[in-house]
Amino acid sequence: MIIVLKRNATKEKIEELKGQLMQQGVAVNTWVGQHETVLGLIGDTTAIDIDYIGAQDIVESVKRVQEPYKKANRKFHPSNTVITLPSGEKIGDGELVLMAGPCSVESKEQIIEVAIRIKKAGAKFLRGGAFKPRTSPYSFQGLHEDGIELLLAAKKETGLPIVTEIMSKEDIHLFKDVDIIQVGARNMQNFELLKELGKLEKPILLKRGLANTIEEFLMSAEYILAGGNEQVILCERGIRTFETYTRNTMDISAVPILKKLSHLPIIVDPSHAAGIPWLVEPLAMAGVATGADGIMIEVHNNPKKALSDGAQSLTPDQFDEIAKRIFKAKKAFDSCKKN
Ligand code: PEP
Ligand code: MN
């Protein structure tokens, strides 16, 4: 962090500020120029409040030169994080994983039928919402605890590990048999929830918020990591822009940027980004080509009758076709990427 001081800063005030900073565990280098004095902080500045420093009357400007996230930062953890589930599945080891399933768990027949079909197509994880964050309070809110039971029944039937969304920290006890807990876009900055998830020893799939920057996204991951849970998977699912053709705008550059900045695996969710079934395949391909570790796709046995997100869901037949092409694309991508 670099702090440029005002010309009228007195020696006493400068010493007072330096003292405060050193108390926070950083070393302070002072450069006295002809016209101004500059302080350079050395060490871990993640806990230093940049706004507080900027508000001091002797401070002209302040700039971070180090990212505010540490545990999510590739600089301090150069090798890729590989998440290994107790059942052996891996995320981030170079193989592309497909996660698929309905937006909402609706019935035993539905979830088991979808699970069998997506497994056949090569998916390694079954997704399905039991707690649904809906814009309208009058829309289907999910089957809650019963939905998790149905996912577990589908897991028993197929062996597929399950991914499902948590909305409140009060529900954590219901997720003890869930393999991967999803934090949805709307809860990306539910910091109290993130702190609680940081105490678990379970992978967390953290979706990017609707209007959050890459840095904010990584700071949310940092909350979980800082609590001691190192199993965080990032998910780019599209952000809000002025474009109305698609439900969201897939920020495809976020994938290589996140790979550069962080060691955490990243999944791309083209279903929520597009909102339109025919766009799912090209966006999934873009995910593969930009280095995603996995793709999450909504699949419903009868999209027209789905209780949520039917408009963007693929049928099992469509998923079967697309999955084949996605795996082919991954092979082609691996054969031409530079190492
Ligand atoms: C979902 O996965 O069904 C979901 C609600 O996703 P998002 O949080 O990305 O909108
Ligand atoms: Mn959905």
Short mmCIF file of C-alpha atoms and ligand atoms in Angstrom, two decimals:
data_model
loop_
_atom_site.label_atom_id
_atom_site.label_comp_id
_atom_site.label_asym_id
_atom_site.label_seq_id
_atom_site.Cartn_x
_atom_site.Cartn_y
_atom_site.Cartn_z
CA MET A 1 0.00 0.00 0.00
CA ILE A 2 1.33 3.43 -0.94
CA ILE A 3 0.23 6.51 0.99
CA VAL A 4 0.97 9.98 -0.43
CA LEU A 5 0.89 12.64 2.29
CA LYS A 6 -0.26 16.23 1.95
CA ARG A 7 2.41 18.94 1.71
CA ASN A 8 1.40 20.48 5.01
CA ALA A 9 1.69 17.21 6.96
CA THR A 10 3.61 17.90 10.17
CA LYS A 11 6.31 15.56 11.46
CA GLU A 12 4.22 14.80 14.58
CA LYS A 13 1.18 13.81 12.52
CA ILE A 14 3.31 11.67 10.20
CA GLU A 15 4.85 9.85 13.17
CA GLU A 16 1.40 9.34 14.69
CA LEU A 17 0.09 7.76 11.47
CA LYS A 18 3.19 5.59 11.10
CA GLY A 19 2.76 4.41 14.68
CA GLN A 20 -0.85 3.44 14.01
CA LEU A 21 0.15 1.51 10.90
CA MET A 22 3.01 -0.32 12.58
CA GLN A 23 0.65 -1.36 15.36
CA GLN A 24 -1.26 -3.22 12.66
CA GLY A 25 1.80 -5.33 11.93
CA VAL A 26 3.29 -3.68 8.84
CA ALA A 27 6.65 -2.05 8.33
CA VAL A 28 6.58 1.51 7.01
CA ASN A 29 9.15 2.94 4.61
CA THR A 30 9.23 6.70 4.32
CA TRP A 31 10.37 8.59 1.23
CA VAL A 32 10.79 12.30 1.72
CA GLY A 33 10.74 14.04 -1.64
CA GLN A 34 11.21 17.67 -2.54
CA HIS A 35 7.47 18.27 -2.59
CA GLU A 36 5.83 15.42 -0.82
CA THR A 37 6.29 12.55 1.56
CA VAL A 38 5.27 9.02 0.60
CA LEU A 39 4.79 6.06 2.94
CA GLY A 40 5.21 2.54 1.60
CA LEU A 41 3.73 -0.25 3.68
CA ILE A 42 5.49 -3.59 3.66
CA GLY A 43 3.89 -6.80 4.85
CA ASP A 44 0.35 -8.08 5.05
CA THR A 45 -1.95 -5.11 4.45
CA THR A 46 -5.14 -7.15 4.01
CA ALA A 47 -6.56 -6.02 7.37
CA ILE A 48 -5.75 -2.32 6.84
CA ASP A 49 -8.81 -0.20 6.14
CA ILE A 50 -7.95 1.83 3.04
CA ASP A 51 -10.94 4.17 3.55
CA TYR A 52 -9.85 4.99 7.10
CA ILE A 53 -6.34 5.85 5.88
CA GLY A 54 -7.73 7.93 3.01
CA ALA A 55 -9.88 9.93 5.45
CA GLN A 56 -6.90 11.09 7.58
CA ASP A 57 -6.36 14.84 7.23
CA ILE A 58 -2.68 14.49 6.29
CA VAL A 59 -3.34 11.93 3.54
CA GLU A 60 -3.51 13.10 -0.07
CA SER A 61 -4.11 9.68 -1.65
CA VAL A 62 -3.75 6.00 -0.91
CA LYS A 63 -3.41 3.06 -3.25
CA ARG A 64 -3.31 -0.68 -2.77
CA VAL A 65 -0.53 -2.37 -4.70
CA GLN A 66 -1.37 -5.81 -3.31
CA GLU A 67 -4.68 -7.60 -3.76
CA PRO A 68 -6.85 -7.54 -0.60
CA TYR A 69 -7.38 -11.30 -0.78
CA LYS A 70 -4.61 -13.53 0.40
CA LYS A 71 -5.77 -17.12 0.75
CA ALA A 72 -7.53 -17.07 -2.63
CA ASN A 73 -4.50 -15.44 -4.25
CA ARG A 74 -2.36 -17.45 -6.65
CA LYS A 75 0.68 -15.40 -5.61
CA PHE A 76 0.68 -17.15 -2.24
CA HIS A 77 -0.51 -20.52 -3.54
CA PRO A 78 0.92 -21.02 -7.05
CA SER A 79 -0.39 -24.53 -7.72
CA ASN A 80 -4.02 -25.21 -8.64
CA THR A 81 -6.31 -26.33 -5.85
CA VAL A 82 -7.74 -29.75 -6.60
CA ILE A 83 -10.87 -30.65 -4.66
CA THR A 84 -11.22 -34.35 -3.92
CA LEU A 85 -14.52 -35.67 -2.59
CA PRO A 86 -14.53 -38.53 -0.09
CA SER A 87 -16.05 -40.64 -2.88
CA GLY A 88 -13.04 -39.91 -5.11
CA GLU A 89 -14.37 -37.41 -7.65
CA LYS A 90 -12.02 -34.54 -8.33
CA ILE A 91 -12.54 -30.96 -9.43
CA GLY A 92 -9.65 -28.93 -10.77
CA ASP A 93 -7.30 -31.80 -11.71
CA GLY A 94 -7.38 -31.05 -15.44
CA GLU A 95 -10.35 -33.28 -16.28
CA LEU A 96 -13.54 -31.44 -17.21
CA VAL A 97 -16.44 -32.22 -14.88
CA LEU A 98 -20.06 -31.89 -15.87
CA MET A 99 -22.65 -31.06 -13.22
CA ALA A 100 -26.24 -31.32 -14.33
CA GLY A 101 -29.78 -31.58 -13.10
CA PRO A 102 -32.96 -29.61 -12.69
CA CYS A 103 -33.20 -26.10 -11.31
CA SER A 104 -35.55 -27.43 -8.59
CA VAL A 105 -36.03 -30.88 -7.15
CA GLU A 106 -39.74 -31.52 -7.74
CA SER A 107 -40.43 -35.22 -7.14
CA LYS A 108 -38.69 -38.55 -6.64
CA GLU A 109 -39.51 -39.70 -10.17
CA GLN A 110 -38.23 -36.47 -11.68
CA ILE A 111 -34.91 -36.34 -9.86
CA ILE A 112 -34.14 -40.03 -10.29
CA GLU A 113 -34.98 -40.01 -13.98
CA VAL A 114 -32.81 -36.96 -14.57
CA ALA A 115 -29.98 -38.39 -12.45
CA ILE A 116 -29.91 -41.65 -14.42
CA ARG A 117 -29.92 -39.82 -17.73
CA ILE A 118 -27.24 -37.28 -16.93
CA LYS A 119 -24.99 -39.97 -15.47
CA LYS A 120 -25.28 -41.92 -18.70
CA ALA A 121 -24.28 -38.80 -20.60
CA GLY A 122 -21.11 -38.45 -18.53
CA ALA A 123 -22.07 -36.03 -15.77
CA LYS A 124 -20.19 -36.58 -12.52
CA PHE A 125 -22.43 -34.52 -10.21
CA LEU A 126 -26.18 -34.16 -9.81
CA ARG A 127 -27.43 -30.64 -9.12
CA GLY A 128 -30.90 -29.68 -7.95
CA GLY A 129 -32.33 -26.92 -5.78
CA ALA A 130 -34.22 -27.72 -2.59
CA PHE A 131 -34.13 -24.15 -1.25
CA LYS A 132 -34.92 -21.81 -4.14
CA PRO A 133 -34.16 -18.08 -4.15
CA ARG A 134 -37.09 -16.80 -6.23
CA THR A 135 -37.74 -13.20 -7.23
CA SER A 136 -41.43 -13.59 -6.38
CA PRO A 137 -42.62 -14.87 -3.00
CA TYR A 138 -45.52 -16.47 -4.88
CA SER A 139 -43.25 -18.67 -7.02
CA PHE A 140 -42.31 -22.24 -6.06
CA GLN A 141 -39.85 -21.98 -3.17
CA GLY A 142 -38.51 -25.55 -3.29
CA LEU A 143 -39.22 -28.70 -1.28
CA HIS A 144 -36.68 -27.76 1.39
CA GLU A 145 -35.72 -30.69 3.66
CA ASP A 146 -37.78 -33.12 1.55
CA GLY A 147 -35.90 -31.94 -1.55
CA ILE A 148 -32.58 -32.84 0.07
CA GLU A 149 -34.00 -36.27 0.96
CA LEU A 150 -34.96 -36.78 -2.70
CA LEU A 151 -31.48 -35.77 -3.85
CA LEU A 152 -30.03 -38.31 -1.43
CA ALA A 153 -32.38 -40.94 -2.85
CA ALA A 154 -31.12 -40.11 -6.35
CA LYS A 155 -27.55 -40.34 -5.08
CA LYS A 156 -28.30 -43.77 -3.62
CA GLU A 157 -29.76 -44.89 -6.93
CA THR A 158 -26.97 -43.58 -9.17
CA GLY A 159 -23.94 -42.98 -6.95
CA LEU A 160 -23.73 -39.39 -8.18
CA PRO A 161 -22.59 -36.87 -5.55
CA ILE A 162 -25.06 -34.02 -5.10
CA VAL A 163 -24.80 -30.24 -5.29
CA THR A 164 -27.55 -28.13 -3.77
CA GLU A 165 -28.01 -24.53 -2.67
CA ILE A 166 -28.10 -23.19 0.88
CA MET A 167 -29.85 -19.90 1.57
CA SER A 168 -29.57 -19.52 5.32
CA LYS A 169 -26.97 -20.41 7.91
CA GLU A 170 -29.78 -21.74 10.10
CA ASP A 171 -30.20 -24.63 7.63
CA ILE A 172 -26.60 -25.87 7.69
CA HIS A 173 -27.50 -28.98 9.73
CA LEU A 174 -29.76 -30.13 6.87
CA PHE A 175 -26.75 -30.23 4.52
CA LYS A 176 -24.61 -32.73 6.41
CA ASP A 177 -24.96 -35.46 3.74
CA VAL A 178 -24.77 -33.04 0.80
CA ASP A 179 -21.51 -33.41 -1.12
CA ILE A 180 -21.12 -29.86 -2.39
CA ILE A 181 -23.00 -26.89 -0.92
CA GLN A 182 -23.87 -24.22 -3.45
CA VAL A 183 -24.02 -20.54 -2.51
CA GLY A 184 -26.23 -18.87 -5.09
CA ALA A 185 -25.58 -15.57 -6.83
CA ARG A 186 -28.00 -13.76 -4.53
CA ASN A 187 -26.12 -14.87 -1.43
CA MET A 188 -22.58 -14.29 -2.64
CA GLN A 189 -22.25 -11.47 -0.13
CA ASN A 190 -24.21 -13.07 2.70
CA PHE A 191 -21.14 -12.76 4.87
CA GLU A 192 -22.61 -14.43 7.94
CA LEU A 193 -23.46 -17.48 5.82
CA LEU A 194 -19.99 -17.48 4.26
CA LYS A 195 -18.37 -17.36 7.71
CA GLU A 196 -20.37 -20.38 8.84
CA LEU A 197 -19.47 -22.30 5.67
CA GLY A 198 -15.85 -21.47 6.41
CA LYS A 199 -16.11 -23.69 9.48
CA LEU A 200 -17.13 -26.78 7.49
CA GLU A 201 -14.96 -29.44 5.91
CA LYS A 202 -17.02 -29.65 2.75
CA PRO A 203 -16.64 -28.20 -0.74
CA ILE A 204 -18.54 -24.97 -1.35
CA LEU A 205 -19.56 -23.95 -4.88
CA LEU A 206 -19.66 -20.17 -4.73
CA LYS A 207 -21.55 -18.44 -7.52
CA ARG A 208 -20.65 -14.95 -8.64
CA GLY A 209 -23.19 -12.30 -7.63
CA LEU A 210 -25.40 -10.68 -10.25
CA ALA A 211 -23.54 -7.39 -10.10
CA ASN A 212 -20.27 -8.20 -8.44
CA THR A 213 -16.76 -7.54 -9.60
CA ILE A 214 -14.11 -10.22 -9.84
CA GLU A 215 -12.39 -8.74 -6.79
CA GLU A 216 -15.61 -8.84 -4.75
CA PHE A 217 -16.12 -12.43 -5.90
CA LEU A 218 -12.65 -13.39 -4.66
CA MET A 219 -13.20 -11.54 -1.39
CA SER A 220 -16.31 -13.67 -0.80
CA ALA A 221 -14.25 -16.79 -1.46
CA GLU A 222 -11.74 -15.35 1.00
CA TYR A 223 -14.41 -15.33 3.74
CA ILE A 224 -14.81 -19.11 3.41
CA LEU A 225 -11.07 -19.74 3.13
CA ALA A 226 -10.29 -17.46 6.06
CA GLY A 227 -12.57 -19.58 8.24
CA GLY A 228 -10.42 -22.62 7.50
CA ASN A 229 -12.40 -24.29 4.73
CA GLU A 230 -10.04 -24.54 1.77
CA GLN A 231 -12.46 -26.31 -0.54
CA VAL A 232 -13.94 -23.46 -2.55
CA ILE A 233 -15.08 -23.79 -6.17
CA LEU A 234 -15.88 -20.59 -8.05
CA CYS A 235 -18.77 -20.42 -10.50
CA GLU A 236 -19.25 -17.81 -13.23
CA ARG A 237 -22.96 -17.71 -14.05
CA GLY A 238 -23.34 -14.43 -15.91
CA ILE A 239 -23.69 -10.88 -14.64
CA ARG A 240 -26.22 -8.08 -15.14
CA THR A 241 -25.49 -5.74 -18.00
CA PHE A 242 -27.61 -3.50 -20.26
CA GLU A 243 -28.14 -6.40 -22.65
CA THR A 244 -31.65 -7.83 -22.58
CA TYR A 245 -31.39 -10.56 -25.23
CA THR A 246 -29.97 -12.97 -22.67
CA ARG A 247 -31.01 -13.44 -19.03
CA ASN A 248 -27.52 -12.37 -17.95
CA THR A 249 -24.28 -11.70 -19.77
CA MET A 250 -21.75 -14.48 -19.54
CA ASP A 251 -18.49 -12.84 -18.45
CA ILE A 252 -16.29 -15.25 -20.29
CA SER A 253 -13.14 -13.24 -19.61
CA ALA A 254 -13.74 -13.85 -15.91
CA VAL A 255 -12.61 -17.46 -16.38
CA PRO A 256 -9.00 -16.81 -17.48
CA ILE A 257 -8.80 -13.79 -15.17
CA LEU A 258 -9.86 -15.86 -12.16
CA LYS A 259 -7.41 -18.57 -13.21
CA LYS A 260 -4.64 -15.98 -13.29
CA LEU A 261 -5.53 -14.36 -9.98
CA SER A 262 -6.55 -17.43 -8.02
CA HIS A 263 -5.70 -21.11 -7.60
CA LEU A 264 -9.33 -22.10 -7.01
CA PRO A 265 -11.16 -24.26 -9.56
CA ILE A 266 -13.82 -22.59 -11.67
CA ILE A 267 -17.08 -23.88 -13.05
CA VAL A 268 -19.08 -22.16 -15.78
CA ASP A 269 -22.89 -22.16 -15.64
CA PRO A 270 -24.14 -21.32 -19.15
CA SER A 271 -27.79 -22.05 -18.26
CA HIS A 272 -28.24 -19.11 -15.88
CA ALA A 273 -26.01 -16.90 -18.02
CA ALA A 274 -28.00 -17.49 -21.19
CA GLY A 275 -31.52 -18.17 -20.03
CA ILE A 276 -32.10 -19.74 -23.46
CA PRO A 277 -31.52 -23.46 -24.22
CA TRP A 278 -29.84 -23.02 -27.63
CA LEU A 279 -27.20 -20.72 -26.13
CA VAL A 280 -26.17 -23.25 -23.50
CA GLU A 281 -23.94 -25.20 -25.87
CA PRO A 282 -21.94 -22.30 -27.36
CA LEU A 283 -21.42 -20.78 -23.90
CA ALA A 284 -20.37 -24.15 -22.49
CA MET A 285 -17.85 -24.40 -25.35
CA ALA A 286 -16.58 -20.93 -24.49
CA GLY A 287 -16.13 -22.15 -20.91
CA VAL A 288 -14.07 -25.09 -22.13
CA ALA A 289 -11.97 -22.89 -24.41
CA THR A 290 -11.21 -20.40 -21.64
CA GLY A 291 -10.01 -23.08 -19.24
CA ALA A 292 -12.96 -23.84 -16.96
CA ASP A 293 -12.66 -26.94 -14.77
CA GLY A 294 -16.29 -27.82 -15.20
CA ILE A 295 -19.64 -26.89 -16.65
CA MET A 296 -22.96 -26.83 -14.80
CA ILE A 297 -26.07 -27.26 -16.93
CA GLU A 298 -29.76 -27.32 -16.01
CA VAL A 299 -31.52 -30.43 -17.31
CA HIS A 300 -35.20 -31.29 -16.75
CA ASN A 301 -37.14 -34.36 -17.83
CA ASN A 302 -39.99 -32.09 -18.95
CA PRO A 303 -38.79 -28.48 -19.22
CA LYS A 304 -42.21 -27.16 -20.27
CA LYS A 305 -43.66 -28.30 -16.94
CA ALA A 306 -40.69 -27.32 -14.75
CA LEU A 307 -41.51 -25.41 -11.56
CA SER A 308 -38.50 -23.13 -12.08
CA ASP A 309 -36.15 -22.20 -14.93
CA GLY A 310 -37.88 -24.48 -17.45
CA ALA A 311 -37.24 -21.86 -20.14
CA GLN A 312 -33.49 -22.44 -19.96
CA SER A 313 -33.43 -26.16 -19.19
CA LEU A 314 -32.29 -28.81 -21.64
CA THR A 315 -34.03 -32.14 -22.06
CA PRO A 316 -31.99 -35.25 -21.18
CA ASP A 317 -31.71 -36.01 -24.93
CA GLN A 318 -30.34 -32.55 -25.65
CA PHE A 319 -27.90 -32.85 -22.75
CA ASP A 320 -26.73 -36.21 -24.02
CA GLU A 321 -25.83 -34.71 -27.40
CA ILE A 322 -24.23 -31.60 -26.00
CA ALA A 323 -22.20 -33.50 -23.41
CA LYS A 324 -20.56 -35.56 -26.18
CA ARG A 325 -19.53 -32.42 -28.04
CA ILE A 326 -18.31 -30.72 -24.86
CA PHE A 327 -15.98 -33.65 -24.07
CA LYS A 328 -14.72 -33.61 -27.67
CA ALA A 329 -14.07 -29.88 -27.40
CA LYS A 330 -12.17 -30.41 -24.16
CA LYS A 331 -9.90 -32.96 -25.86
CA ALA A 332 -9.29 -30.60 -28.76
CA PHE A 333 -8.64 -27.73 -26.36
CA ASP A 334 -6.13 -29.77 -24.33
CA SER A 335 -4.27 -30.81 -27.46
CA CYS A 336 -3.68 -27.23 -28.58
CA LYS A 337 -3.27 -25.27 -25.37
CA LYS A 338 0.16 -24.12 -24.36
CA ASN A 339 1.42 -25.51 -21.08
C1 PEP B 1 -29.55 -22.15 -9.54
O1 PEP B 1 -28.45 -22.71 -9.63
O2 PEP B 1 -30.63 -22.71 -9.80
C2 PEP B 1 -29.57 -20.72 -9.18
C3 PEP B 1 -30.58 -20.17 -8.52
O3 PEP B 1 -28.48 -20.09 -9.64
P1 PEP B 1 -27.98 -18.56 -9.47
O4 PEP B 1 -27.75 -18.37 -8.00
O5 PEP B 1 -26.75 -18.53 -10.30
O6 PEP B 1 -29.07 -17.67 -10.01
MN MN B 2 -32.05 -22.30 -11.84
#
